[in-house]
Amino acid sequence: MGKPKLKEHIINREWCKGCGICVHFCPKNVLELDEEEKVFAHQKENCICCRLCEFRCPDLAIEVVCEEKTARGK
Amino acid sequence: MLNSLLRAIEKLGLSKNEIVMVSGIGCSSRISGYVDFHTLHTIHGRALAFATGVKLSRPELNLIVPMGDGDALAIGGNHFIHAARRNIDITAIVMNNRIYGMTGGQYSPLSGYGTLATTAPYTNIDQDFDVVELSIASGASFVARTTTYHVQQMADIIRKAILHKGFSVVEILSQCPTYFGRKNKAGNAVDMLESYKTNTTSIGSKAKKENPELIERGIFAQKEIPEYCNEYNKIIKKAMKGHS
Ligand SMILES: Cc1ncc(C[n+]2csc(CCOP(=O)(O)OP(=O)(O)O)c2C)c(N)n1
Ligand code: SF4
Ligand code: SF4
């Protein structure tokens, strides 16, 4: 079992209220709010797929999609 | 809270038809409008009374009652202690934001001494309830506390609370940046979550011994005592003896 690898962040811009909880508590500073106060992933490459942003979002506005890398690198 | 609740339900593998969510009135209570279970959006403070009726008529269903602190413990305080005392198999979730959010920031029985509210402009002189101690003293057979920062613990506790056969209380310290936060200079939602991180600790931790001010998180009570619907069923059988 390898580390999970990020596929994408699915962000529901209509539901995001810009509270900044996911941004502040992301351990890798992956997320930021844009000029419309909506979240976006500005440093995707640093994401460790912990999914804490998804779990903490009060409005279910962000989802982290990951792929499990196997030992053989598939 | 909704997020962790949904994850708990997903992990339990419950189908939507096996769940009845009953809520009263308040910002917290609006949650029943966001889910696709059986839902009842009832009246302020009375959610547990409605839930008791549903549970007695359909004991095989899982009853979940999300409430605000005002809903649960001000107007609904009597329903709360008696549902706990009967140990009816209902999961009561108290989203404790220490204020009446929906109606504009009046103090609640959970605001606590020295806090500010729209109805306590010179500071509140009322002492607050301790939801955990109150629930245990009232007879609830599962009692736990966590916060909206501790989302993994929250999902785990809610899952256990639903599995528990008896009256379960889960207190969740929840941010209301709009009223409690602003009135009490507690900052925005992020600051309030930070405070849950720094001001709470696991039950019986070393940190608690060093700093008694910390609020404990975890499961405080979990006991097996006769459940109300089961007992009620036995009474029906007794009463029906010789009548069928
Ligand atoms: C019988 C009755 N009394 C008062 C009200 C007005 N009211 C609506 S919500 C509420 C309190 C909300 O506070 P809480 O239950 O703590 O929930 P929150 O909005 O903070 O989530 C009150 C007093 C009502 N709707 N019905
Ligand atoms: S936690 Fe949710 S609502 Fe808040 S900024 Fe992040 S995605 Fe938006
Ligand atoms: S999954 Fe974890 S690391 Fe990735 S953006 Fe979310 S909180 Fe940050």
mmCIF file of C-alpha atoms in Angstrom, chain B residues 2 7 41 55 60 96 132 138 144 150-151 154 165 175 188 195 201 210 234 238:
data_model
loop_
_atom_site.group_PDB
_atom_site.id
_atom_site.type_symbol
_atom_site.label_atom_id
_atom_site.label_comp_id
_atom_site.label_asym_id
_atom_site.label_seq_id
_atom_site.Cartn_x
_atom_site.Cartn_y
_atom_site.Cartn_z
ATOM 1 C CA LEU B 2 -24.005 17.379 9.486
ATOM 2 C CA ARG B 7 -20.080 9.951 7.740
ATOM 3 C CA HIS B 41 -39.435 19.510 11.693
ATOM 4 C CA LYS B 55 -39.995 5.671 18.597
ATOM 5 C CA GLU B 60 -37.238 -0.587 14.944
ATOM 6 C CA ASN B 96 -24.026 23.953 21.930
ATOM 7 C CA VAL B 132 -22.619 16.175 30.393
ATOM 8 C CA SER B 138 -30.905 12.673 34.457
ATOM 9 C CA ALA B 144 -20.341 12.236 25.287
ATOM 10 C CA HIS B 150 -12.547 17.303 16.370
ATOM 11 C CA VAL B 151 -14.358 15.929 13.350
ATOM 12 C CA MET B 154 -17.299 13.506 16.339
ATOM 13 C CA LYS B 165 -29.468 1.028 22.913
ATOM 14 C CA GLN B 175 -19.371 27.971 16.737
ATOM 15 C CA ASN B 188 -14.574 34.286 13.390
ATOM 16 C CA SER B 195 -10.261 27.756 20.733
ATOM 17 C CA THR B 201 -8.599 17.804 26.072
ATOM 18 C CA GLU B 210 -2.167 20.364 34.888
ATOM 19 C CA LYS B 234 -43.222 -6.280 28.112
ATOM 20 C CA LYS B 238 -48.413 -8.706 30.446
#
